[in-house]
Coordinates of C-alpha atoms in Angstrom, one line a residue:
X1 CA -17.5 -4.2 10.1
X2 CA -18.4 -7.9 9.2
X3 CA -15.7 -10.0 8.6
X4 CA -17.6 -11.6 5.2
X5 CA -15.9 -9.0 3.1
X6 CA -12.1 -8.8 2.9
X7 CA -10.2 -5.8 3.5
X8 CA -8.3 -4.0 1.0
X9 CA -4.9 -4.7 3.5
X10 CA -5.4 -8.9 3.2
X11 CA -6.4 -8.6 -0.2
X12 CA -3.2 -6.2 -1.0
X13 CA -1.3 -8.9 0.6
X14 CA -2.5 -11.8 -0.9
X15 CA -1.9 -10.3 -4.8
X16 CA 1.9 -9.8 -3.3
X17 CA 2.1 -13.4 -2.6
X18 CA 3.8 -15.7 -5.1
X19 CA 2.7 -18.9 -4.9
X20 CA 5.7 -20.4 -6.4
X21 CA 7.8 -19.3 -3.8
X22 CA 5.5 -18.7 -0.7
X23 CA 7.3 -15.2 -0.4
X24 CA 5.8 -11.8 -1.1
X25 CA 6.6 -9.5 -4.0
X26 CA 7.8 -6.2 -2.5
X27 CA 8.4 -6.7 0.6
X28 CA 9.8 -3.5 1.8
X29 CA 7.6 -1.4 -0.2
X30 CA 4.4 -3.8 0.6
X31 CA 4.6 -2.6 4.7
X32 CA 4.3 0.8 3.5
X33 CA 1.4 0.0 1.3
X34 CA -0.6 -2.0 3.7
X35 CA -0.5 1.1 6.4
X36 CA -1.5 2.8 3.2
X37 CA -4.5 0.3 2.9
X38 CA -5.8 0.8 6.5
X39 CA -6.5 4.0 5.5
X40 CA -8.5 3.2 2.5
X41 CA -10.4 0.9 4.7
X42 CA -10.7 3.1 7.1
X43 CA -12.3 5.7 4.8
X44 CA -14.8 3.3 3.2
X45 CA -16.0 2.4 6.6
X46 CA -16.6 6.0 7.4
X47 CA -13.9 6.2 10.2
X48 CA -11.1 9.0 8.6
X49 CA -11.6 11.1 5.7
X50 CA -9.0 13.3 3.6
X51 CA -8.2 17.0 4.4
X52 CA -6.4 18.2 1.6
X53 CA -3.1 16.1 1.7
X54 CA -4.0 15.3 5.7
X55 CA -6.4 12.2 6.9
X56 CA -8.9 13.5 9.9
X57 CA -10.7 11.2 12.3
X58 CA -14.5 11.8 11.4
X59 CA -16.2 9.2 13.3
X60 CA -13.7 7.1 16.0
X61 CA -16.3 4.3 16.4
X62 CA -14.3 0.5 16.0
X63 CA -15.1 -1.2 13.2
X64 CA -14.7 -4.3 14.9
X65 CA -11.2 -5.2 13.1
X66 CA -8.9 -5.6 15.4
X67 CA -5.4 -4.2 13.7
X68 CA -7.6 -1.5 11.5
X69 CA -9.4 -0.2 15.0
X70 CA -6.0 0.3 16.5
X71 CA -5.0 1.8 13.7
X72 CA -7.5 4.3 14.0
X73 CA -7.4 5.0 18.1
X74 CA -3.3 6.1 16.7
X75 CA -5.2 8.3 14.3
X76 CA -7.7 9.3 17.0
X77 CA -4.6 10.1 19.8
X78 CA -3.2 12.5 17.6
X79 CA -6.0 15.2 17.8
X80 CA -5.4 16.8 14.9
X81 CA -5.1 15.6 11.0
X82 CA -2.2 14.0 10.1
X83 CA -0.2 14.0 6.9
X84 CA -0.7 10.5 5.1
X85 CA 2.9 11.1 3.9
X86 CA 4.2 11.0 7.7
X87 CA 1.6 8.4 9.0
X88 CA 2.1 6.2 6.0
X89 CA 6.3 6.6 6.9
X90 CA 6.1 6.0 10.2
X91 CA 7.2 2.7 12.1
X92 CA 5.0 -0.2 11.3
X93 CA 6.9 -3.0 12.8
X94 CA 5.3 -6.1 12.2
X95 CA 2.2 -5.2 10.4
X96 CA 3.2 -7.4 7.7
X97 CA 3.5 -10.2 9.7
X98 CA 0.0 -9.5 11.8
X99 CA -1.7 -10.0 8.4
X100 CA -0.1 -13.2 7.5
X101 CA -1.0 -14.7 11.2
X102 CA -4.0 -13.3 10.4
X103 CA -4.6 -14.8 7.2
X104 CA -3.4 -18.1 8.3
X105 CA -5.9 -18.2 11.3
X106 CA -8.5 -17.4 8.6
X107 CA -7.0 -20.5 6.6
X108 CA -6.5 -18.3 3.6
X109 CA -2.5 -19.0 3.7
X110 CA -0.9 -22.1 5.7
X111 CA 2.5 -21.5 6.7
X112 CA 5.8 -23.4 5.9
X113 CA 8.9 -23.6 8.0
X114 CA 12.1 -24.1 6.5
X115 CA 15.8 -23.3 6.3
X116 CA 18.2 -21.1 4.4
X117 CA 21.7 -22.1 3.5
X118 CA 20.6 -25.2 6.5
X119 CA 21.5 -22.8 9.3
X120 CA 18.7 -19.7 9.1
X121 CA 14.7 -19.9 9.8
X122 CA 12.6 -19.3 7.5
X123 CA 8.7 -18.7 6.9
X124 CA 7.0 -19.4 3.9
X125 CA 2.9 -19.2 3.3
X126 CA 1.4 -20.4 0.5
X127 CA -2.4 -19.8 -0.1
X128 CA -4.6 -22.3 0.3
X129 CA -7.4 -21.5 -1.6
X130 CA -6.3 -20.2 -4.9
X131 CA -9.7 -19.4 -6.2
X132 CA -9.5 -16.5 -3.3
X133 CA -6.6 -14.8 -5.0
X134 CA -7.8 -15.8 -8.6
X135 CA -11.0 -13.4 -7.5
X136 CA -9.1 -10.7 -6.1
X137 CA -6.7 -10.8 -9.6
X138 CA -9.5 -10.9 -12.0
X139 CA -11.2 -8.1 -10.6
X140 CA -8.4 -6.2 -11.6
X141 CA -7.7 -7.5 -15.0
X142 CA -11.8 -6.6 -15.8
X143 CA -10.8 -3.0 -14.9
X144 CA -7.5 -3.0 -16.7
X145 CA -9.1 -5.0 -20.0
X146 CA -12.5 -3.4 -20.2
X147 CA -11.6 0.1 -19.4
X148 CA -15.0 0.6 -17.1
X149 CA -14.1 2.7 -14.4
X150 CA -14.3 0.2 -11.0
X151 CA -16.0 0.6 -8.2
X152 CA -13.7 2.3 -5.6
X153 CA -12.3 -0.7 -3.5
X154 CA -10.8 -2.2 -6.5
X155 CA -9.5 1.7 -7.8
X156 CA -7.8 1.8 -4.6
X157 CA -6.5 -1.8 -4.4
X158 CA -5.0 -1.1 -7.9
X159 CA -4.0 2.3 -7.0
X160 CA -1.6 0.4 -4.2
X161 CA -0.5 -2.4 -6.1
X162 CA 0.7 0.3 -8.5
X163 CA 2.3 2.6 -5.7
X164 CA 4.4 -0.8 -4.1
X165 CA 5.4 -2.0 -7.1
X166 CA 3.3 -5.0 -8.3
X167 CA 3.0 -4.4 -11.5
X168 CA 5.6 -6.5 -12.8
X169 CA 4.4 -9.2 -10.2
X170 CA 1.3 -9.3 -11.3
X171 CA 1.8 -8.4 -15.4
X172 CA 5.6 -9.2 -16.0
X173 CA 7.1 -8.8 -19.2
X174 CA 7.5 -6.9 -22.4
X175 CA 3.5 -8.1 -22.9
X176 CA 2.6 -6.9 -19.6
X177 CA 3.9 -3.5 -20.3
X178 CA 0.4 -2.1 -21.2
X179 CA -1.3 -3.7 -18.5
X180 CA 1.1 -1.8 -16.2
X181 CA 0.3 1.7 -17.5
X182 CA -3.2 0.8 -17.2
X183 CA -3.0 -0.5 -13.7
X184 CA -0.8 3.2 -13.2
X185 CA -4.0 4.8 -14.8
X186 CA -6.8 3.1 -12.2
X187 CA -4.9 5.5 -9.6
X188 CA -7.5 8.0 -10.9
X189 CA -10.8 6.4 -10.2
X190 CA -10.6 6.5 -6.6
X191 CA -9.7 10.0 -4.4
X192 CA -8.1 8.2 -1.1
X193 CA -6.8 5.3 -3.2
X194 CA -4.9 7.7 -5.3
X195 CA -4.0 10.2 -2.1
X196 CA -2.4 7.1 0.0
X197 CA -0.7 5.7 -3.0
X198 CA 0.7 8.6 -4.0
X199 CA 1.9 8.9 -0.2
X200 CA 3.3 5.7 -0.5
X201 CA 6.0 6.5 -3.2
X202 CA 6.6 9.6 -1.8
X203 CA 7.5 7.6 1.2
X204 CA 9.6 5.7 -0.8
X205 CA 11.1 8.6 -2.8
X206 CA 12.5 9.8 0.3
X207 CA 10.0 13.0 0.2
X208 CA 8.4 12.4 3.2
X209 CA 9.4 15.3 5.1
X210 CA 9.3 18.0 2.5
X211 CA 5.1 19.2 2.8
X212 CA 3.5 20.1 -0.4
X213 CA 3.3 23.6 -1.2
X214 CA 0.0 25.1 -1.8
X215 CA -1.0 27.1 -5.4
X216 CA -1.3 29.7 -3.1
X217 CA 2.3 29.9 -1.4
X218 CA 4.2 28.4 -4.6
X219 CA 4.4 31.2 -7.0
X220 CA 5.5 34.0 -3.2
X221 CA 8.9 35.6 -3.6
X222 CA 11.2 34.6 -0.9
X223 CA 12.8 36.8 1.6
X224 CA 15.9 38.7 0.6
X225 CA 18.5 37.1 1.5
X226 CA 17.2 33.8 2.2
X227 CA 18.2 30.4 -0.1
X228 CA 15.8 28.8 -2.2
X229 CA 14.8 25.7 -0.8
X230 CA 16.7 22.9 -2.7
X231 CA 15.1 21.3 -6.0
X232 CA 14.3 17.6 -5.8
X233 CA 14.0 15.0 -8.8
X234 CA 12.5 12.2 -6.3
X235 CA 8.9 13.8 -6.4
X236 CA 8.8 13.4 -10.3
X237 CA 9.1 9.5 -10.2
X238 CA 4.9 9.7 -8.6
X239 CA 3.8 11.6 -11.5
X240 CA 1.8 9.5 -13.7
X241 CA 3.6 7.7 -16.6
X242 CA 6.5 6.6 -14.1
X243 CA 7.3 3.4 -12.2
X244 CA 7.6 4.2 -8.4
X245 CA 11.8 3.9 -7.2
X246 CA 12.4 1.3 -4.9
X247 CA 13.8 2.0 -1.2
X248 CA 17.6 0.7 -0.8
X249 CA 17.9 -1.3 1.8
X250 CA 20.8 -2.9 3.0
X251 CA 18.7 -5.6 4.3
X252 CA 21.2 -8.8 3.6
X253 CA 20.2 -12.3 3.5
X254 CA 19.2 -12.2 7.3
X255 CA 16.7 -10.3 6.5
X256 CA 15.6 -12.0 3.1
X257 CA 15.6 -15.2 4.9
X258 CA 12.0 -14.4 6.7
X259 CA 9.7 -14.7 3.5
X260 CA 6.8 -12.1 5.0

């Protein structure tokens, strides 16, 4: 894979970073959508493919990107398709923080120490070529304002920034409400983009565990005897026409003061 193109991760990355602030939008929910953005890439560049709601390994060939090939030998070690509810859920300890190193070494982002409260460290990146991010933003504002179905990198980068949470980043406001619901919308245009985004917030949702039940098995009679399984009202924030929950986190102001 030639590094002239971008990847839908730094991309995804680079719309979360507000360059007021030199922090990213999201944070939490931004990790799980960057694992969910390997994918994507990953299936563009041939390497995985979906299997119903499960991601197989069709071609484990590196792509010559360093964090998406070992991405994919994880993918390749399991043997068997994975769920891209439990892959997307799994520990991703620093990805976030690989992509900002990696963006810095690119010189997309230049990062800026500081302090919080005087005593704690903080990180903080601001982009250094704006017209980068100003690219990456109006590509999905054609999409959004013309209503042309986009080719499927941006569907799927829109598809993610929906599933973190972006919207209101990127479109704030009573008169960004629209724009939202037609960045929700884009989910459509793309298969993976819409399969890892709707892993995402089920991720988020707290669903992860629970597998989809197939047409098939939904409508079977359970043994006698045997409970229902209990009813859930997280699923129904992914369905289109709702904004995705947010994780709790009891993550503090140690954690806040690292801005990636």
């Amino acid at each position: 894979m030639g590094r002239s193109r971008r990847t839908i991760p730094e991309e995804l990355l680079l719309l979360a970073l507000d360059p007021a602030t030199g922090t990213t939008a999201q944070p939490q929910s931004l990790d799980l959508g960057l694992a969910g953005a390997q994918l994507v890439e990953l299936a563009l560049a041939g390497r995985i493919a979906p299997d119903g709601d499960r991601i197989a390994v069709v071609m484990p060939r590196p792509t010559g990107d360093p964090t998406l090939d070992s991405a994919l030998e994880l993918l390749r070690r399991r043997g068997s398709p994975v769920r891209a509810v439990h892959w997307i859920g799994g520990p991703r300890l620093g990805l976030r923080q690989t992509y900002l190193s990696h963006l810095e070494r690119c010189g997309m982002v230049h990062a800026v120490a500081g302090q919080m409260c005087g005593v704690l460290p903080t990180t903080r990146y601001q982009a250094t070529d704006t017209a980068i991010s100003r690219e990456i933003r109006s590509r999905l504002d054609s999409a959004i304002r013309t209503g042309v179905p986009p080719d499927p990198r941006t569907a799927a980068l829109a598809a993610l920034a929906h599933a973190v949470g972006l919207g209101k980043h990127l479109y704030p406001g009573n008169e960004g409400r629209s724009s939202r619901s037609r960045l929700r919308d884009l989910i459509r245009h793309d298969p993976m983009g819409g399969l890892v985004a709707h892993a995402v917030m089920d991720v988020q949702n707290g669903v992860a565990a629970q597998p989809r039940r197939s047409p098939a098995t939904a409508g079977q009679a359970q043994p006698q005897g045997a409970r229902p399984p209990a009813r859930t009202t997280a699923r129904t924030a992914t369905e289109p026409g709702r904004v995705p929950m947010q994780p709790r986190r009891g993550a503090g102001a140690m954690a806040r003061a690292v801005a990636h």
